[in-house]
XYZ file of C-alpha atoms in Angstrom:
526
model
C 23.337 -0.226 -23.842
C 20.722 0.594 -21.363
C 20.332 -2.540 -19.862
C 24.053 -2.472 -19.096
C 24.604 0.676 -17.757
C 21.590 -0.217 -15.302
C 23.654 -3.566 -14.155
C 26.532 -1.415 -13.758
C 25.295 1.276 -11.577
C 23.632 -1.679 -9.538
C 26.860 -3.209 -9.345
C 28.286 -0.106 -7.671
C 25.310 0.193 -5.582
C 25.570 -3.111 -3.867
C 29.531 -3.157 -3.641
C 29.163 0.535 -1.541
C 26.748 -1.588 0.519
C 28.982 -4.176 1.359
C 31.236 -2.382 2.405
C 29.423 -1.414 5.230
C 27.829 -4.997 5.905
C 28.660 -8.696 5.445
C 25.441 -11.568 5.076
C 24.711 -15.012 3.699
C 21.854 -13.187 2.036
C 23.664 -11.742 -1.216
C 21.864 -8.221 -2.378
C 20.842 -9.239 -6.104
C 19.988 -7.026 -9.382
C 16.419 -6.621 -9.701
C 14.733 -8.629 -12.384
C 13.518 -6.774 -14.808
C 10.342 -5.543 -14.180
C 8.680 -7.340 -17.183
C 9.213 -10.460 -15.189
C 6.452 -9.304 -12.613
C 3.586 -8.899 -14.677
C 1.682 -11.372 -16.342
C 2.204 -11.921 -19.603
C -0.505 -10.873 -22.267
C -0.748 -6.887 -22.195
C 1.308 -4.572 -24.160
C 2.765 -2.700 -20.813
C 4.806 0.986 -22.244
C 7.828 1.225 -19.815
C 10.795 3.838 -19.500
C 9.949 7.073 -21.435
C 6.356 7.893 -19.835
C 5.920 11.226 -21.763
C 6.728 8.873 -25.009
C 3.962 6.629 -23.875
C 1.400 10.219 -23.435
C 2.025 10.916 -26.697
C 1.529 7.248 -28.174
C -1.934 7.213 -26.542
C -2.506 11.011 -28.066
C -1.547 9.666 -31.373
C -3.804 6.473 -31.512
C -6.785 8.668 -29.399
C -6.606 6.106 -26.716
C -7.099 6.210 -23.278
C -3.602 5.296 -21.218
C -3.888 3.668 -18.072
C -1.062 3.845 -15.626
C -0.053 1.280 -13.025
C 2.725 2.230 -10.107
C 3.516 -0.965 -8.348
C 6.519 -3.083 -6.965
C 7.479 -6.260 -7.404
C 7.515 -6.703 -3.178
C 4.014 -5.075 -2.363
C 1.338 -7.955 -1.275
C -1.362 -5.234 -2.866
C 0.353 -5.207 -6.612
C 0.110 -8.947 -6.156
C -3.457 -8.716 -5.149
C -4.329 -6.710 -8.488
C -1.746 -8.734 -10.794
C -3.667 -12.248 -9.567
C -7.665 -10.636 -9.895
C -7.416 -8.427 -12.260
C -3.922 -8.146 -14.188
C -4.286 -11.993 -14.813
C -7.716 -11.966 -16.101
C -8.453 -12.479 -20.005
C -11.274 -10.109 -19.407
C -9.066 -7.404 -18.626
C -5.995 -8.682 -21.267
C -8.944 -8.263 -24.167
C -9.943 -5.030 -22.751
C -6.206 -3.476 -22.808
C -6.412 -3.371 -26.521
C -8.554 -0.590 -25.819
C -6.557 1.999 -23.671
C -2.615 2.208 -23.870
C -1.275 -0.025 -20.850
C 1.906 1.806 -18.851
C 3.694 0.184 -16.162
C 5.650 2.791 -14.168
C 8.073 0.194 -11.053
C 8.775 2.147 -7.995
C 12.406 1.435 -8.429
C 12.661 2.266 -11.701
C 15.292 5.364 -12.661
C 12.961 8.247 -12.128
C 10.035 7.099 -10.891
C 9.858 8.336 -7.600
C 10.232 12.162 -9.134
C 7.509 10.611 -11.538
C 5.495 9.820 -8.802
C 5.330 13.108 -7.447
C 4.176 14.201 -10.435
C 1.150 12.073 -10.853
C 0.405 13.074 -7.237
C 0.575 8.965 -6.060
C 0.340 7.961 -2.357
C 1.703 4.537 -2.349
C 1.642 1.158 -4.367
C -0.282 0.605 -6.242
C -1.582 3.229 -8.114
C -4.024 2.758 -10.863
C -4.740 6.391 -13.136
C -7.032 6.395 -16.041
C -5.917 9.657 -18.262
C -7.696 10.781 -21.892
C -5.931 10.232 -25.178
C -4.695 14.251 -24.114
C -3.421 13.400 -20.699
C -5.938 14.752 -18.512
C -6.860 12.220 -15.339
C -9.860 10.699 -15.228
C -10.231 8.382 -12.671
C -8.576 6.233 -10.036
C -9.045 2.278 -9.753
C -9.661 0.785 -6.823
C -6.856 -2.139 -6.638
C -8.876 -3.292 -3.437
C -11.993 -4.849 -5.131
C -12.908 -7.733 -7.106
C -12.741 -8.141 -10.630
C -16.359 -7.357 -11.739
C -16.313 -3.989 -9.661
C -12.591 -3.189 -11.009
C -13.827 -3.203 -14.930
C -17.359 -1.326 -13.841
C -14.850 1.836 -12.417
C -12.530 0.949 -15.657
C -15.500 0.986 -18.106
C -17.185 3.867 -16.234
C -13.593 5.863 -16.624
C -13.337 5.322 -20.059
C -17.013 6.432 -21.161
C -16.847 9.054 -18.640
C -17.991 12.748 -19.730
C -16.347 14.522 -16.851
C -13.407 13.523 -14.930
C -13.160 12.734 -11.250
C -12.618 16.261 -10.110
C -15.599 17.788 -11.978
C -17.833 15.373 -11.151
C -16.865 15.378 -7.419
C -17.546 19.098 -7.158
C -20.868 18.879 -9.071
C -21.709 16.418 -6.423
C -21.159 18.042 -3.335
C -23.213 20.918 -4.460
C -26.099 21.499 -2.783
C -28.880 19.489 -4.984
C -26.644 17.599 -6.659
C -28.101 15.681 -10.045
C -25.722 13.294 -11.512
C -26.285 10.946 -13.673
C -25.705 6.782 -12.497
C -22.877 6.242 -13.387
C -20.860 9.418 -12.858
C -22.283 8.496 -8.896
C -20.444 5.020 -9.720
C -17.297 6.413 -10.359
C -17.461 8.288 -7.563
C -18.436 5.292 -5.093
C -15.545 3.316 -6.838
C -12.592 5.880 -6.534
C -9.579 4.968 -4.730
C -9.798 8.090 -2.796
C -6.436 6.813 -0.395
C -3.970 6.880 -3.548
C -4.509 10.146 -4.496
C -2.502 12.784 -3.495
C -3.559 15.368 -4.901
C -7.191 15.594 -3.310
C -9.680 18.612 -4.304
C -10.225 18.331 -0.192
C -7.622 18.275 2.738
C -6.911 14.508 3.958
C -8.205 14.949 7.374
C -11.648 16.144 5.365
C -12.110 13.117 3.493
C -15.005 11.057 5.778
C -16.798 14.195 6.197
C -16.633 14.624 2.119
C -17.809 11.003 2.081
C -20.457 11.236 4.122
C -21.765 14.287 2.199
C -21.407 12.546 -0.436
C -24.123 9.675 0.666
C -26.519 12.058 1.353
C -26.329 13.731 -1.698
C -26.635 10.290 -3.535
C -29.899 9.431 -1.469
C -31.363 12.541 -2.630
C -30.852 12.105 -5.772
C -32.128 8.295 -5.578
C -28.522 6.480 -6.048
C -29.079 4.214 -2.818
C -26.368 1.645 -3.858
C -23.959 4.680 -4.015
C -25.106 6.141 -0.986
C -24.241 2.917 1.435
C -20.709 2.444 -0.566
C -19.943 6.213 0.795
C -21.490 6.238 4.211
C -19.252 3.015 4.565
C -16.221 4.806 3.294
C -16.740 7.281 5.151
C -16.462 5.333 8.691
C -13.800 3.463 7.857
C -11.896 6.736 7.104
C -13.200 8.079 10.051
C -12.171 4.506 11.848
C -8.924 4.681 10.642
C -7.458 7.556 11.819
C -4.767 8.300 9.558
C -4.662 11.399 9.351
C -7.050 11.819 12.149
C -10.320 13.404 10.722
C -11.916 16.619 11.523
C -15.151 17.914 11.036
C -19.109 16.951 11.894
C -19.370 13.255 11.078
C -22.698 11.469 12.388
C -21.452 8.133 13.257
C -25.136 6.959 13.578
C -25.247 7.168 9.176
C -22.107 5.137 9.764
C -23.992 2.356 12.064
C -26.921 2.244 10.280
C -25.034 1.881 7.163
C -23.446 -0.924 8.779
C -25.672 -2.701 10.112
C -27.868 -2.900 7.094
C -24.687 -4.535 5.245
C -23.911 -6.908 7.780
C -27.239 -8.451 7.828
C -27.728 -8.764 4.385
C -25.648 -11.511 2.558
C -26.334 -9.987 -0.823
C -24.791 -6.115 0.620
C -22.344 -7.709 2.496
C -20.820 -9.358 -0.779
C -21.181 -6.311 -3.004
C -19.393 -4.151 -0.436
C -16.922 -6.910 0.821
C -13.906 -4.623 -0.546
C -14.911 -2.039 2.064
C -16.335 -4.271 4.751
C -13.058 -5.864 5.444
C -10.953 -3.000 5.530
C -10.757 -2.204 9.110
C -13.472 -4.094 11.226
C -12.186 -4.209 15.123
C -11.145 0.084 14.396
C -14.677 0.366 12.702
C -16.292 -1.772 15.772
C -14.502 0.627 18.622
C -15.073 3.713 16.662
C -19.201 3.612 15.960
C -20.248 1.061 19.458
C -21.191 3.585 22.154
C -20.490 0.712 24.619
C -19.377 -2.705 25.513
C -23.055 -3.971 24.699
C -23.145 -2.737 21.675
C -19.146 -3.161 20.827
C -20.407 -6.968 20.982
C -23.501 -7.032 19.478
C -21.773 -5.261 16.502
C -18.826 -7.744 16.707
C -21.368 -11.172 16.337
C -22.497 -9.529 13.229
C -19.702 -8.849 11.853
C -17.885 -11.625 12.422
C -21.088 -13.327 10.980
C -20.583 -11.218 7.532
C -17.044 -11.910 7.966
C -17.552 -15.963 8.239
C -19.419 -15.851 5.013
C -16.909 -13.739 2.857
C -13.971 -16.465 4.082
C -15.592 -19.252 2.455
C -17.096 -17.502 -0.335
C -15.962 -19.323 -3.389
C -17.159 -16.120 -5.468
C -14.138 -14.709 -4.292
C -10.444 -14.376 -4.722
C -8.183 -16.824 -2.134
C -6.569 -13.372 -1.333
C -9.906 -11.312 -0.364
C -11.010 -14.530 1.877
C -7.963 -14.414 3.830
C -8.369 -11.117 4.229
C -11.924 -11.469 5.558
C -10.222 -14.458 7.902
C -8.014 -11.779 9.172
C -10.430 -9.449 9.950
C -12.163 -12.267 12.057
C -9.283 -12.104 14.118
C -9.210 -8.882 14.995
C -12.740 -8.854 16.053
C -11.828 -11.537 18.354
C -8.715 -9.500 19.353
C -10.627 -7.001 19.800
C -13.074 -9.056 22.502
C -9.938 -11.034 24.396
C -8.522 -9.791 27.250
C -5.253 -8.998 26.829
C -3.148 -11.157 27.012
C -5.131 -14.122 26.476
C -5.157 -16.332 23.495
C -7.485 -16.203 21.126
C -11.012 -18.954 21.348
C -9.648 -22.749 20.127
C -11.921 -23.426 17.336
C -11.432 -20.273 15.571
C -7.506 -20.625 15.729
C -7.962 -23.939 14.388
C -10.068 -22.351 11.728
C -6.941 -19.680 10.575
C -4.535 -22.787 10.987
C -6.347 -25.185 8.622
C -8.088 -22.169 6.107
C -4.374 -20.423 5.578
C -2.525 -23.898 5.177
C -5.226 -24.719 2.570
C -6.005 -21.572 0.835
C -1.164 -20.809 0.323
C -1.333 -24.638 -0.894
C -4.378 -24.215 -3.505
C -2.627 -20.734 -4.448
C -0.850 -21.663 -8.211
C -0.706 -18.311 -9.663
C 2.293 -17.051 -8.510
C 0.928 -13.598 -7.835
C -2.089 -15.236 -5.845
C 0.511 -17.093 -4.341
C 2.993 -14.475 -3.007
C -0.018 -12.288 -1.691
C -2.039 -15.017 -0.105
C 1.116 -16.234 1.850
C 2.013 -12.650 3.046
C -1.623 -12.260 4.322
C -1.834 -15.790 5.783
C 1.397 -15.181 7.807
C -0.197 -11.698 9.268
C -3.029 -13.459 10.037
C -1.327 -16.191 11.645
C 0.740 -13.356 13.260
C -2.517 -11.600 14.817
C -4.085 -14.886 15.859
C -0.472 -15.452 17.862
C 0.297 -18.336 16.128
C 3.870 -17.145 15.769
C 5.907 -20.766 14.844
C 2.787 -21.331 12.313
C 3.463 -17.535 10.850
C 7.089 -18.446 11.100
C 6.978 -21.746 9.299
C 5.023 -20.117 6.396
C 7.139 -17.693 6.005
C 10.687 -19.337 5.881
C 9.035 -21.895 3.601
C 8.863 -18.891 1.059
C 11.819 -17.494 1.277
C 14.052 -19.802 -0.808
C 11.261 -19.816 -3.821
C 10.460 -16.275 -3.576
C 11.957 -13.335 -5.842
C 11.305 -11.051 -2.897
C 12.689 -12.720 0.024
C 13.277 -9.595 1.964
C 9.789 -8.634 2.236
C 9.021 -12.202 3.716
C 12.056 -11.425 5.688
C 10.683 -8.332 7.633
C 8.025 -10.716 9.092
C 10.048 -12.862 10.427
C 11.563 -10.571 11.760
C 8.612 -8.675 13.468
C 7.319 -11.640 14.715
C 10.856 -12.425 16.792
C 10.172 -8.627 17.451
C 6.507 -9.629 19.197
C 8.513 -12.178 20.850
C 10.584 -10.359 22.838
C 14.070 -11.764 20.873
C 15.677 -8.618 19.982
C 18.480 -10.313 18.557
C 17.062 -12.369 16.140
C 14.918 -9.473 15.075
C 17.727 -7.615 14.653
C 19.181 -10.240 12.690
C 16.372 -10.837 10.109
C 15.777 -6.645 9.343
C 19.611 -7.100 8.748
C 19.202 -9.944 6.403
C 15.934 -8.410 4.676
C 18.090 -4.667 3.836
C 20.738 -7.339 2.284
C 18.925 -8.751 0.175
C 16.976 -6.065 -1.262
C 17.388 -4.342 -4.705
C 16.497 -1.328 -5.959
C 17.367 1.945 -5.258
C 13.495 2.913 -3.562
C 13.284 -0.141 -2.092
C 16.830 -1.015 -0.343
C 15.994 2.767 0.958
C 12.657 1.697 2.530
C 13.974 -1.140 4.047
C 17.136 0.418 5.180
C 15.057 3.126 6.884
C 13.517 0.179 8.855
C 16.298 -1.398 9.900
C 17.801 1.884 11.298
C 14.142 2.872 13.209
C 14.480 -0.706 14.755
C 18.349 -0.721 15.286
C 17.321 2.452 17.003
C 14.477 0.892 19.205
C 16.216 -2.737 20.049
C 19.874 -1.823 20.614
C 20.002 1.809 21.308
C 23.862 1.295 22.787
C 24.912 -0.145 19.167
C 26.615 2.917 18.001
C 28.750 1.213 15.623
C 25.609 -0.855 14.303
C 23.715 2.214 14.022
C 25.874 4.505 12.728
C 27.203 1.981 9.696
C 23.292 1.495 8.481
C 22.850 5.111 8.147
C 26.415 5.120 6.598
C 24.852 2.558 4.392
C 21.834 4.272 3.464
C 23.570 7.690 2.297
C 26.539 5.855 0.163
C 23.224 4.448 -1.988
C 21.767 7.706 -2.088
C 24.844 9.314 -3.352
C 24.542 6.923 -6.222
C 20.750 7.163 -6.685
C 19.200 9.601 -9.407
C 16.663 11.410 -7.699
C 17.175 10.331 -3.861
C 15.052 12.905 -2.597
C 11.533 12.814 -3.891
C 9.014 10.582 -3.511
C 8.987 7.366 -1.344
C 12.775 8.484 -1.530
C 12.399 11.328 0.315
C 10.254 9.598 3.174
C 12.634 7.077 3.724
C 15.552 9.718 4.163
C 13.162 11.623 6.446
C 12.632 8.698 8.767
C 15.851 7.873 9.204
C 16.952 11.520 10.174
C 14.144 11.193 12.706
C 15.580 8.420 14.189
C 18.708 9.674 14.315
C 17.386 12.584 16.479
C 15.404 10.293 18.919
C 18.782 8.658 19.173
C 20.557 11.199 20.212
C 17.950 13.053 22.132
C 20.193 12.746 25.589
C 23.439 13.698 23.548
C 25.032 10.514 24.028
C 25.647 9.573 20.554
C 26.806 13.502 19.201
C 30.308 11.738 17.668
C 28.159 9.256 15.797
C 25.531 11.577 14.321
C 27.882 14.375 13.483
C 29.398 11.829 11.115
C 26.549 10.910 9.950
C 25.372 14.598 9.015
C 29.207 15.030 7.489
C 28.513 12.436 5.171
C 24.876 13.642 4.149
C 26.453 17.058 3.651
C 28.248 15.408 1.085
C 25.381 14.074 -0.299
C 23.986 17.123 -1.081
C 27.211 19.387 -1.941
C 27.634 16.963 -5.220
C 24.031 17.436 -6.457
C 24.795 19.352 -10.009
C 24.132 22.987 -9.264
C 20.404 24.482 -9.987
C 19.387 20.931 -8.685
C 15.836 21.480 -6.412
C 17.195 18.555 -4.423
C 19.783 19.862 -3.032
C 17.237 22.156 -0.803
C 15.470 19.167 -0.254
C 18.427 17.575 0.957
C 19.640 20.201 3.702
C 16.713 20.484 4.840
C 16.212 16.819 5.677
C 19.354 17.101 7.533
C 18.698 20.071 9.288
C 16.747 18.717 12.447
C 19.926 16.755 13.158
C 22.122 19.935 13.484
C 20.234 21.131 15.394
């Protein structure tokens, strides 16, 4: 009875899209999740509080997953770890709950367990109380240390982090390990504001050299500068980027440290580069070492297809970084992306290695500017793939880059088509509208039918306004405001706030959302 309800509401969902756009590419019903995991774990879905109470009644541990069957990242984890024996035997052990980003509720859920985007990985006791965080970035060996290390751990996460930054800190190994290991950018609900984070990392190094965990020390003065690197948010307080240099450049010239931290290593190397080099000496200096390190990980058979071509990409934006703008990249090492993507997408037959390998080979292409080769790779996917829309979005940012606003246009319009999903057509809807917005600001009638679009799917989605939900909504009213920012388009976006209006005068009375919802309007009245 569930399942069709679910294909009915979908049905209504796509037929109130339609009626505001026309495509080749036919909007589909989602598959069912089950379909996007590998098979051989006991994944709970649907009732998570029934799954809480399942692990409290067997005094098991319950690990929860938050994914989607589009993001490159889920892949990533489904391919090295989810596909792994090691980890199918080990899932006897802990209660295994898969919670999909466009499932009914989960983006309410989501808000609950304090997530910051896909995926999510949360280690909870047998009584519900969070543990841990898994890092869905690293390789397979370091992904069931943190696991093991979460399930024998005395304290959780929280505790142990305070007890660390204390002045003096003792810990023992391996609560240091969990710390070093902690996917610190999925977690929302942080004992320390987001723009504090590198200066809590870096504390946290010296504490672990004091208290002789030196392996644990360079893992956080790493994180730390690529936080710090990043930017996002922009960090604040007294960071020393000369722990961050040193750190470094004791990775990067040692092939053993340059392996064990390869996770963090390729995370961001031409923002880390800018952000410790005092000058163009030592900007290139830096660079040639890196790109060294970086050389080494892209060939290292120890690791995944998908963490090589990750390293390859982050060889190109060192040389990015170097090139005059402008200017193409140096011969042999576009040859090098050319023939290492075309051979690593070909050798890729896991279909989860697969999908992620070919949407990091065609950003890497992208970067390199080998747009027709980026192109090619991805229009070869799109007929085979059960996410064409995502493969569809780089397309069309590539004719973007290009200068074609049309045939951008024309793939963001195909990739909202074809999505499914109430979270996910919202995303992607969202995106067409910014870029609708951007490349054809005179389109009214384009402009104002997406938004139109959006809100007759949110009128028929449970929960619309939390979550990734929420965002999406948020962006678009923002663009909507940029739009109109000379007044030129007031006919257009009053209808548009009409209609949301409406939206939120037939949430069921008592409903938080409905605050939610005129106040994510509001900036457009205004």
């Amino acid at each position: 009875m569930k399942t069709s309800m679910k294909k009915a509401s979908m049905g209504l969902l796509l037929a109130a899209a339609s009626a505001c756009f026309s495509s080749s590419f036919a909007a589909t019903q989602p598959a069912s999740p089950a379909v996007h995991l590998p098979p051989g774990i006991a994944w709970q879905q649907g009732d998570i509080d029934a799954a809480f109470a399942r692990a409290k009644r067997s005094n098991k541990p319950l690990l929860l997953y938050w994914g989607a069957v589009w993001c490159p990242s889920c892949n990533q984890v489904k391919a090295t770890v989810f596909s792994q024996q090691v980890f199918k035997d080990r899932s006897s052990f802990f209660v295994p709950v898969y919670l999909d980003g466009d499932a009914e509720n989960a983006q309410k859920l989501g808000e609950r367990f304090k997530v910051r985007g896909y995926p999510t990985m949360i280690l909870f006791r047998p009584d519900g109380t969070e543990v841990t965080r898994l890092p869905g970035e690293a390789d397979l060996d370091r992904y069931m240390q943190a696991l093991s290390l979460g399930m024998n751990a005395t304290h959780p996460f929280k505790q142990t982090l305070a007890a660390a930054l204390r002045d003096g800190a003792a810990l023992k190994p391996d609560e240091w390990r969990m710390l070093a290991d902690y996917s610190w950018d999925t977690d929302g609900g942080l004992p320390v504001p987001g723009e504090r984070v590198a200066q809590t990392l870096q504390t946290l190094a010296a504490h672990a050299r004091a208290d002789h965990a030196p392996k644990e020390a360079l893992r956080f003065a790493l994180k730390a500068a690529v936080t710090a690197a990043d930017g996002e948010p922009a960090q604040q307080g007294e960071l020393d980027k000369a722990v961050g240099l040193a750190a470094l450049q004791a990775t990067l010239n040692d092939p053993r440290l340059s392996r064990e931290q390869s996770d963090v290593l390729v995370a961001a190397p031409a923002d880390l580069v800018r952000w410790l080099a005092k000058d163009a000496t030592e900007r290139a200096r830096l660079s040639q070492a890196y790109d060294a390190a970086l050389t080494r990980l892209s060939t290292d058979a120890s690791l995944s297809a998908i963490d090589r071509t990750i390293a390859l990409h982050g060889r190109v934006s060192l040389a990015r970084l170097a090139a005059p703008k402008g200017t193409p990249l140096p011969a042999p090492l576009l040859d090098t992306v050319r023939k290492q993507v075309s051979a690593t997408t070909q050798a890729a037959t896991n279909p989860y290695e697969h999908a992620a390998v070919v949407s990091e080979g065609a950003d890497t292409l992208t970067d390199a500017g080998l747009y027709d080769d980026s192109d090619a790779l991805l229009e070869a996917e799109l007929p085979r793939s059960s996410t064409p829309y995502y493969f569809m979005s780089g397309l069309a940012a590539n004719a973007k880059a290009r200068g074609d606003k049309a045939a951008a246009l024309e793939w963001y319009r195909k990739a909202y088509e074809a999505t499914s999903g109430s979270a996910t057509r919202l995303r992607w809807g969202a995106t067409y509208l910014a870029n609708a917005v951007t490349l054809a600001p005179d389109d009214s009638t384009r402009i104002e039918g997406i938004a139109s679009g959006v809100l007759n799917q949110v009128g028929q989605t449970r929960n619309a306004f939390y979550g990734a939900n929420r965002r999406a909504l948020s962006k678009v009213v923002t663009q909507l405001v940029q739009w109109n920012k000379d007044g030129r388009h007031e006919g257009a976006v009053k209808s548009v706030v009409k209609q949301f209006e409406g939206v939120c005068g037939k949430l069921p009375a008592g409903d938080p959302q409905t605050s939610t919802c005129h106040d994510l309007i509001q900036p457009a009245k205004a």
